Short mmCIF file of C-alpha atoms in Angstrom, two decimals:
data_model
loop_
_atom_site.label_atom_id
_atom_site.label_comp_id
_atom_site.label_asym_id
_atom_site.label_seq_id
_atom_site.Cartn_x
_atom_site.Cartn_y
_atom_site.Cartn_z
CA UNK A 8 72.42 95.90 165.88
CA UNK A 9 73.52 94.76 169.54
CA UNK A 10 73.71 96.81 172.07
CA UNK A 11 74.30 96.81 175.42
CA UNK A 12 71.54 98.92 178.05
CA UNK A 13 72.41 102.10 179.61
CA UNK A 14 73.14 102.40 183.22
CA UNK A 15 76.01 99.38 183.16
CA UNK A 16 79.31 100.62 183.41
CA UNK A 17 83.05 98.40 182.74
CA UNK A 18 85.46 99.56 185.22
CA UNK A 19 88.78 97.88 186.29
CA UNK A 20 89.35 97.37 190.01
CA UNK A 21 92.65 95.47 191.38
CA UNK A 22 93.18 93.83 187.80
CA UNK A 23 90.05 92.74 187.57
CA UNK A 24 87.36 93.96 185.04
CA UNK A 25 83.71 94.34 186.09
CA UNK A 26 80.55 95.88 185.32
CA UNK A 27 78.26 97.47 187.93
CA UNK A 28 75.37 99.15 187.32
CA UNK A 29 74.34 103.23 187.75
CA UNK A 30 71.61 105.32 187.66
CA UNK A 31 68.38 103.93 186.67
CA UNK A 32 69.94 100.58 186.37
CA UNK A 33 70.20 100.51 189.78
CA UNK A 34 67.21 98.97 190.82
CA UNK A 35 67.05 96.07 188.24
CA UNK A 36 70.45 94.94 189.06
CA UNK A 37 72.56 95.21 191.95
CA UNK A 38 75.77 93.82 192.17
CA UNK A 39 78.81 92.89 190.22
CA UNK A 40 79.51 91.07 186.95
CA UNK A 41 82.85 89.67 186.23
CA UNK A 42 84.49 90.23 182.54
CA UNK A 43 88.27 88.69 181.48
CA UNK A 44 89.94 90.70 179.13
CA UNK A 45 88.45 89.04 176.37
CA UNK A 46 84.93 89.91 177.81
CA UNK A 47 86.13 93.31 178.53
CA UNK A 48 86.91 93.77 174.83
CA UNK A 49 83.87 92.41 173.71
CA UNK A 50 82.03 95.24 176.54
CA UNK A 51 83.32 98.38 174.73
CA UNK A 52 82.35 97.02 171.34
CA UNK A 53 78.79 96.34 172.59
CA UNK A 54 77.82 98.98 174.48
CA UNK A 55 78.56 101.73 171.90
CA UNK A 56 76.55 98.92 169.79
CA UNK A 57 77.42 96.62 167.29
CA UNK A 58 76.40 93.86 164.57
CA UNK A 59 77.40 90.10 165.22
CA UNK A 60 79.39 89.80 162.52
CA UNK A 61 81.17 93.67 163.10
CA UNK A 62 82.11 92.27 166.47
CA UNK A 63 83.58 88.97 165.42
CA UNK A 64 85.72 90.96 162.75
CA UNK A 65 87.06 92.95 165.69
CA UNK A 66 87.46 90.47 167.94
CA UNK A 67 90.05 88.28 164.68
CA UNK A 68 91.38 91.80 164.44
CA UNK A 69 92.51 92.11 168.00
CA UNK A 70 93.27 88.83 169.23
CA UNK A 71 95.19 85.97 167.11
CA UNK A 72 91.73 83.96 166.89
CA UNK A 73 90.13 82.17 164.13
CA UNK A 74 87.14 83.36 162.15
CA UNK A 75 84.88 80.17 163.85
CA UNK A 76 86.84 80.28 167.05
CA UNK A 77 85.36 84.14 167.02
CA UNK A 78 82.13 83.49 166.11
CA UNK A 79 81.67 80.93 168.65
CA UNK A 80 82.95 83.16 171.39
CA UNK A 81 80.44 86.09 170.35
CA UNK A 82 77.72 83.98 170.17
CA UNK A 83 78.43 82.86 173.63
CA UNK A 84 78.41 86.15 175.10
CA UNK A 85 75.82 87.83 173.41
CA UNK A 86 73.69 84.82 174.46
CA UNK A 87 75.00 85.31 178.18
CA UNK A 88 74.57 89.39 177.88
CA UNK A 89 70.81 88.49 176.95
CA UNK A 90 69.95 85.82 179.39
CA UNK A 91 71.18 88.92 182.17
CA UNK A 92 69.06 90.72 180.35
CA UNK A 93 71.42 93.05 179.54
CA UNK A 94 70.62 94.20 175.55
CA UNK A 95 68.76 96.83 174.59
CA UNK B 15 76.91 119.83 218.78
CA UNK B 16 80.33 119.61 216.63
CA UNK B 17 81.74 115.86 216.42
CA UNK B 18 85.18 114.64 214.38
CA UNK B 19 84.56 111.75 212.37
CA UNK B 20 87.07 110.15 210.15
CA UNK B 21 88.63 113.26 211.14
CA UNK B 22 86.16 115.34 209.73
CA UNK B 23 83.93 117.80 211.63
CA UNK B 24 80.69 117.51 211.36
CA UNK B 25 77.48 119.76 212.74
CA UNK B 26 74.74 117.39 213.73
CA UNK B 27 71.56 118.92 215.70
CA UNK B 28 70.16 115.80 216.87
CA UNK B 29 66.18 115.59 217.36
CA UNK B 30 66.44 112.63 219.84
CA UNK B 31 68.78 111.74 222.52
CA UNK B 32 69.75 108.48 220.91
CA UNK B 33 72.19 110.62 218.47
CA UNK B 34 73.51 112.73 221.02
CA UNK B 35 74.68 110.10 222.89
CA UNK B 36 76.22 108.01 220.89
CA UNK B 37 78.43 111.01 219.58
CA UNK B 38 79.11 111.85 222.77
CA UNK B 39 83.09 109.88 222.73
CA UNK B 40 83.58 112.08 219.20
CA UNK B 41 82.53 115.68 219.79
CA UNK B 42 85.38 118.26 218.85
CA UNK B 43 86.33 119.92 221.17
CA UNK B 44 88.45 122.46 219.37
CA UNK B 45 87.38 125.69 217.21
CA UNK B 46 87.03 124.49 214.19
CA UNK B 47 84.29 125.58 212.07
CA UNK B 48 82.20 122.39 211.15
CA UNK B 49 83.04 121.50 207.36
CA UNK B 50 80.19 119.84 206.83
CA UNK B 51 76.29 120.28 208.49
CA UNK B 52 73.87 117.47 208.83
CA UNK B 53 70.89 118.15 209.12
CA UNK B 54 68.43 115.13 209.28
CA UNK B 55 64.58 115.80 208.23
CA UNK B 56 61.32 114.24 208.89
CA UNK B 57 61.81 112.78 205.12
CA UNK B 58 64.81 111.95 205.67
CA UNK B 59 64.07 109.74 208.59
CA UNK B 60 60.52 107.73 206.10
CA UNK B 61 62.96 107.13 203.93
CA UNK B 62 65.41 105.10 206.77
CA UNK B 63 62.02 103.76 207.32
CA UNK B 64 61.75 102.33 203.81
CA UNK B 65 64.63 101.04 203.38
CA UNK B 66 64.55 99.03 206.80
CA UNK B 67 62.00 96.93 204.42
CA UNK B 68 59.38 95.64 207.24
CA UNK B 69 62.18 96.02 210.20
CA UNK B 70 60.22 97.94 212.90
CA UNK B 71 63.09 100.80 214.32
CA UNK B 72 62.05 103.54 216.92
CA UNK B 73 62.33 107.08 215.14
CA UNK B 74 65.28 108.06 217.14
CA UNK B 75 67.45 104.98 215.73
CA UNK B 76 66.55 105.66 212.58
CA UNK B 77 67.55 109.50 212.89
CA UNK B 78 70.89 107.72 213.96
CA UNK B 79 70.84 106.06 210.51
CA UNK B 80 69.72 109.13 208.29
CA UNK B 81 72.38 111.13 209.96
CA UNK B 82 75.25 108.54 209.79
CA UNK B 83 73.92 107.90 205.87
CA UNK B 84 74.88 111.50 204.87
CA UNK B 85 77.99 111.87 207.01
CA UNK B 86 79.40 108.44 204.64
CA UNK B 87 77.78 110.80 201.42
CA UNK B 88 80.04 113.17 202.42
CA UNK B 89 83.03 111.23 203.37
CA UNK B 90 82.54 109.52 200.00
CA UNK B 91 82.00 112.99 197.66
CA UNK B 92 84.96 114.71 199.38
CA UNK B 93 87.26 112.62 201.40
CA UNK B 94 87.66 109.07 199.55
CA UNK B 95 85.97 107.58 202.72
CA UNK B 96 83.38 104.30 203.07
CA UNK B 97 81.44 103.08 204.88
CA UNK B 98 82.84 99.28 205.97
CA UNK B 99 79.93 96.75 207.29
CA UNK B 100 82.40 95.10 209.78
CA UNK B 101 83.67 94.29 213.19
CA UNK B 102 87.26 96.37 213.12
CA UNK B 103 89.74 95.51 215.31
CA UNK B 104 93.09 97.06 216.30
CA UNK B 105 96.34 94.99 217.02
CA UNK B 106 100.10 96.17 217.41
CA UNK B 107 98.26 100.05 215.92
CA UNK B 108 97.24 97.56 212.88
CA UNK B 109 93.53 97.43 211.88
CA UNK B 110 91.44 93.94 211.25
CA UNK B 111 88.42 93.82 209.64
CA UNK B 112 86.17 90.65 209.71
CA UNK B 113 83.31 90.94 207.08
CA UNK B 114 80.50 89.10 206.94
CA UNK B 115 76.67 89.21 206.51
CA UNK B 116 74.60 90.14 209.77
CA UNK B 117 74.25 86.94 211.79
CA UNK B 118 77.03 85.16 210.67
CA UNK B 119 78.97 85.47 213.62
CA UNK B 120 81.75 88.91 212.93
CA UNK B 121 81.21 90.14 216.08
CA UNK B 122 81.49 86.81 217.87
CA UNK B 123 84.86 85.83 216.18
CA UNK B 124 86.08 89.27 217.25
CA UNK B 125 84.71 88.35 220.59
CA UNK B 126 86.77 85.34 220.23
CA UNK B 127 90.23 87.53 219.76
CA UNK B 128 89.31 89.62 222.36
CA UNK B 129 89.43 86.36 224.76
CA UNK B 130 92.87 85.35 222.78
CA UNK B 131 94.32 88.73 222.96
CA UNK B 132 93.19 90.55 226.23
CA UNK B 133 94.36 93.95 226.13
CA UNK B 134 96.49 93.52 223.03
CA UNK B 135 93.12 94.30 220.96
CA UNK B 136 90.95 97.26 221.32
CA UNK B 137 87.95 97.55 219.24
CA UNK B 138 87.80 99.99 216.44
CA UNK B 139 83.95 99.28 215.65
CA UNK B 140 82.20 96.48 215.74
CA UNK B 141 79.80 97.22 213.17
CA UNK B 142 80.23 100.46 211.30
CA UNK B 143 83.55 101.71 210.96
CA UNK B 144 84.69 103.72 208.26
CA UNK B 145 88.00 103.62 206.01
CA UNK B 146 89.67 106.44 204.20
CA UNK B 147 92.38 106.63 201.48
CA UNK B 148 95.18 108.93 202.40
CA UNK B 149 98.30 109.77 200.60
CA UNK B 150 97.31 106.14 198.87
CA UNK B 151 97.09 104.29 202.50
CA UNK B 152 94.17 103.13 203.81
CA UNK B 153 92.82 103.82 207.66
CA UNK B 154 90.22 102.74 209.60
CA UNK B 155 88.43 104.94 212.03
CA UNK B 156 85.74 104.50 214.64
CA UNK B 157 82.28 105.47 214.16
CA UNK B 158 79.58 106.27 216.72
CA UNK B 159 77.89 103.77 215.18
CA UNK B 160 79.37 100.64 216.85
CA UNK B 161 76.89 97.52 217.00
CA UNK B 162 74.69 96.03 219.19
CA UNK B 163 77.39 95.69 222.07
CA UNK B 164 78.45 99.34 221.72
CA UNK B 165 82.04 97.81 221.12
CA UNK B 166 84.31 100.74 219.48
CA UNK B 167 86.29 103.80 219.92
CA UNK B 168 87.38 106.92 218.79
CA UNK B 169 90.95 106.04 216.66
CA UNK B 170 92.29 105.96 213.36
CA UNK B 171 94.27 102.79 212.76
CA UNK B 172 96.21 101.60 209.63
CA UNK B 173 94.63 99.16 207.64
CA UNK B 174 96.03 95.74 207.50
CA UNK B 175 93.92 93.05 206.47
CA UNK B 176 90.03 91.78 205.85
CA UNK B 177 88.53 88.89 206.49
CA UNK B 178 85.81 87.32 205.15
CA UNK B 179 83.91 85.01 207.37
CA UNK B 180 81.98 82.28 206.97
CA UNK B 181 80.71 79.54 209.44
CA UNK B 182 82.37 76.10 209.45
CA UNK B 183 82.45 73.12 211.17
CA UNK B 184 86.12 73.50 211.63
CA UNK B 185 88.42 75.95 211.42
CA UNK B 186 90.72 77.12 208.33
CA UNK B 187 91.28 80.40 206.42
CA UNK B 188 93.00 80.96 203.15
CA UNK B 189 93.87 83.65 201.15
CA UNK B 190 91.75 84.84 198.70
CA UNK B 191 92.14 87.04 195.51
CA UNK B 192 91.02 90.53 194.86
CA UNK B 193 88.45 89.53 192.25
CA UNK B 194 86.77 86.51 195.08
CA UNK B 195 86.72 90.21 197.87
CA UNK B 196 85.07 92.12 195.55
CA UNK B 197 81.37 90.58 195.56
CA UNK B 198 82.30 90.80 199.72
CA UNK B 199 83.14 93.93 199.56
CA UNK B 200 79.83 95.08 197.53
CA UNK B 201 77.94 93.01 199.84
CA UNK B 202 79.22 95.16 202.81
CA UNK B 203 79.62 98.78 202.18
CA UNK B 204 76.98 101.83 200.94
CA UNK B 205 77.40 101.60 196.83
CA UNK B 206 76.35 104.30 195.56
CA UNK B 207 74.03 104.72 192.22
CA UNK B 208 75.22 107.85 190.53
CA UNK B 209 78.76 107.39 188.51
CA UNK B 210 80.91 109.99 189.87
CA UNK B 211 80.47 108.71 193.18
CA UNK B 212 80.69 105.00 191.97
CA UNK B 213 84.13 105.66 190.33
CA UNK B 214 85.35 107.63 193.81
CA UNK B 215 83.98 104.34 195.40
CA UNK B 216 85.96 101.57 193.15
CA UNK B 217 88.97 103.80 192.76
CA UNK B 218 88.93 103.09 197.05
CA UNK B 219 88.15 99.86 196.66
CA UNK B 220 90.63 99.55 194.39
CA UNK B 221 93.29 101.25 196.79
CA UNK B 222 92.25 99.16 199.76
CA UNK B 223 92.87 95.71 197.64
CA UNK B 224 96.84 96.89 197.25
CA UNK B 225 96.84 97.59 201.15
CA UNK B 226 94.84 94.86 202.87
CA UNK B 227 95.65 91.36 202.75
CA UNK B 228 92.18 89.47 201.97
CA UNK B 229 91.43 86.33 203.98
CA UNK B 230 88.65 84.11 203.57
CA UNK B 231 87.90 82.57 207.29
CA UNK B 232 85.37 79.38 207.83
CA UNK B 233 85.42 79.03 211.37
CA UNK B 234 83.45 77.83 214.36
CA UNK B 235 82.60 79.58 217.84
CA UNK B 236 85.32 77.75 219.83
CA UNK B 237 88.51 79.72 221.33
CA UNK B 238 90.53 77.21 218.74
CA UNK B 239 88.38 79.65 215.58
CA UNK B 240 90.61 82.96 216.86
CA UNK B 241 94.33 81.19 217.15
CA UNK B 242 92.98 80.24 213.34
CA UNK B 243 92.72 83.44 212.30
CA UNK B 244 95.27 85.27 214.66
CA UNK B 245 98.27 83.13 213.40
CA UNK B 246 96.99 83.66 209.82
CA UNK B 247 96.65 87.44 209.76
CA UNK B 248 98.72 88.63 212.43
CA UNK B 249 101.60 86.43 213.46
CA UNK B 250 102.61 85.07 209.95
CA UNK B 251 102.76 88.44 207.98
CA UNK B 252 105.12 90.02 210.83
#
């Protein structure tokens, strides 16, 4: 299972979706991270936590993407989530 | 000693002179029973310390600090207010902010409308002022806590624009989108840590991005830098 830490928070501000960190999180990261919609999407699923392979099915499910096209996308972000050390 | 800020009265017992003084231009002089008291502690004034990480400040500066720290904790809790790391200037009643990290050279471009403008600008605060969501506008007000220069005053003016700035070899701005103002933005003001208070803070932030126009500015220290900016933010949007 994948899951994102606690502490980081999605929020929307002028259109634009971002993450900022609260709480403990605080003092290991300060500042901002950018999400598009997609990303956003992707956000939700992970942080209540989530198998590769649940996510891709929800990400086909929502958006009018191909199985590979999803997998390739997930893989990308969960690989960018844990180089920000980001997962649980 | 009672003092209105952000239109707000605060109680402040200052220890030191230093605080006295510089709320001297916003003490209230009517009856009203301060809403909120500051007091500031020995603790309180360590922990300025701390986070002035290595920066040697006399005691009574740092009071200054610990006090101003929980008047923007308050202003954030109850009034939708923030703190703004800026220089805020006022033209036509309209308010400019330039943004920018200490040292790049805010103050000096707002120096530099001041020469343009004469007494067509006044200073809000060239450092700290504050800006408040009301009825879904945004104002900016004048803080005690107004720079090196002591450049500021005691008003409330209506938001118009912010300006990042940047240094450059010559002179342009451009518009810039909510989403490049935001890392600016988070750069500049107090965020907070706990959530309540960080969704009161982007639900402002959010507010002041459907007010202000957002400018990016790379400019130089020449008189030419200010006509930049001025025709940009103030003569083409009338």
């Amino acid at each position: 299972m994948i899951r994102i830490k606690d502490g980081f928070v999605l929020r929307k501000v002028a259109d634009n979706y971002l993450v900022v960190a609260v709480g403990g999180a605080v003092k290991d990261f300060n500042g901002i991270i950018n999400l598009n919609e997609t990303g956003a999407f992707l956000w939700e699923i992970l942080a209540k936590g989530a198998t590769e392979e649940e996510t891709v099915k929800k990400l086909t499910e929502e958006y009018d993407v191909t199985e590979e096209t999803a997998k390739a996308d997930v893989a990308k972000f969960i690989e960018k989530l844990k180089s920000a050390n980001l997962l649980k | 000693m009672r003092c209105k800020i952000a239109d707000v009265t605060f109680g402040i017992t200052p220890k030191y002179k230093y605080l006295a003084k510089i709320c001297e231009g916003f003490i209230d002089s009517g009856e009203n029973e301060p809403e909120c008291v500051i007091s500031v502690t020995q603790a309180d004034i360590d922990g300025e310390k701390e986070k002035a990480q290595g920066a040697i400040f006399p005691e009574y500066y740092l009071e200054g600090l610990a006090a101003f720290r929980k008047i923007c904790d308050y202003l954030l809790k109850n009034k939708d207010g923030i703190l703004f790391h800026g220089s805020a200037v006022a033209v036509d009643n309209k308010a400019y902010i330039f943004a920018a990290p200490s040292g790049t050279g805010k103050s000096t471009h707002a120096a530099l409308w001041k020469g343009l403008l004469k007494d067509k600008m006044t200073y809000i605060n060239d450092d700290k002022p504050i800006i408040r969501v009301e009825n879904g506008e945004c104002f900016v007000y004048g803080t005690p806590w107004n720079g090196k220069h002591n450049l500021g005053s005691n008003v409330k003016v209506k938001l118009a624009a912010i300006c990042e700035v940047r240094r450059g070899k010559e002179n342009s701005i451009e518009k810039i989108s909510a989403k490049e103002m935001l890392s600016v933005v988070f750069r500049q003001t107090l965020v907070p840590d706990a959530l309540p208070e960080m969704d009161k803070y982007l639900k402002i932030i959010d507010t002041v991005f459907k007010n202000a126009e957002l400018f990016r500015l790379y400019c130089n220290t020449e008189p030419q830098a200010a006509e930049v900016s001025y025709n940009a933010m103030v003569l083409r949007r009338k």
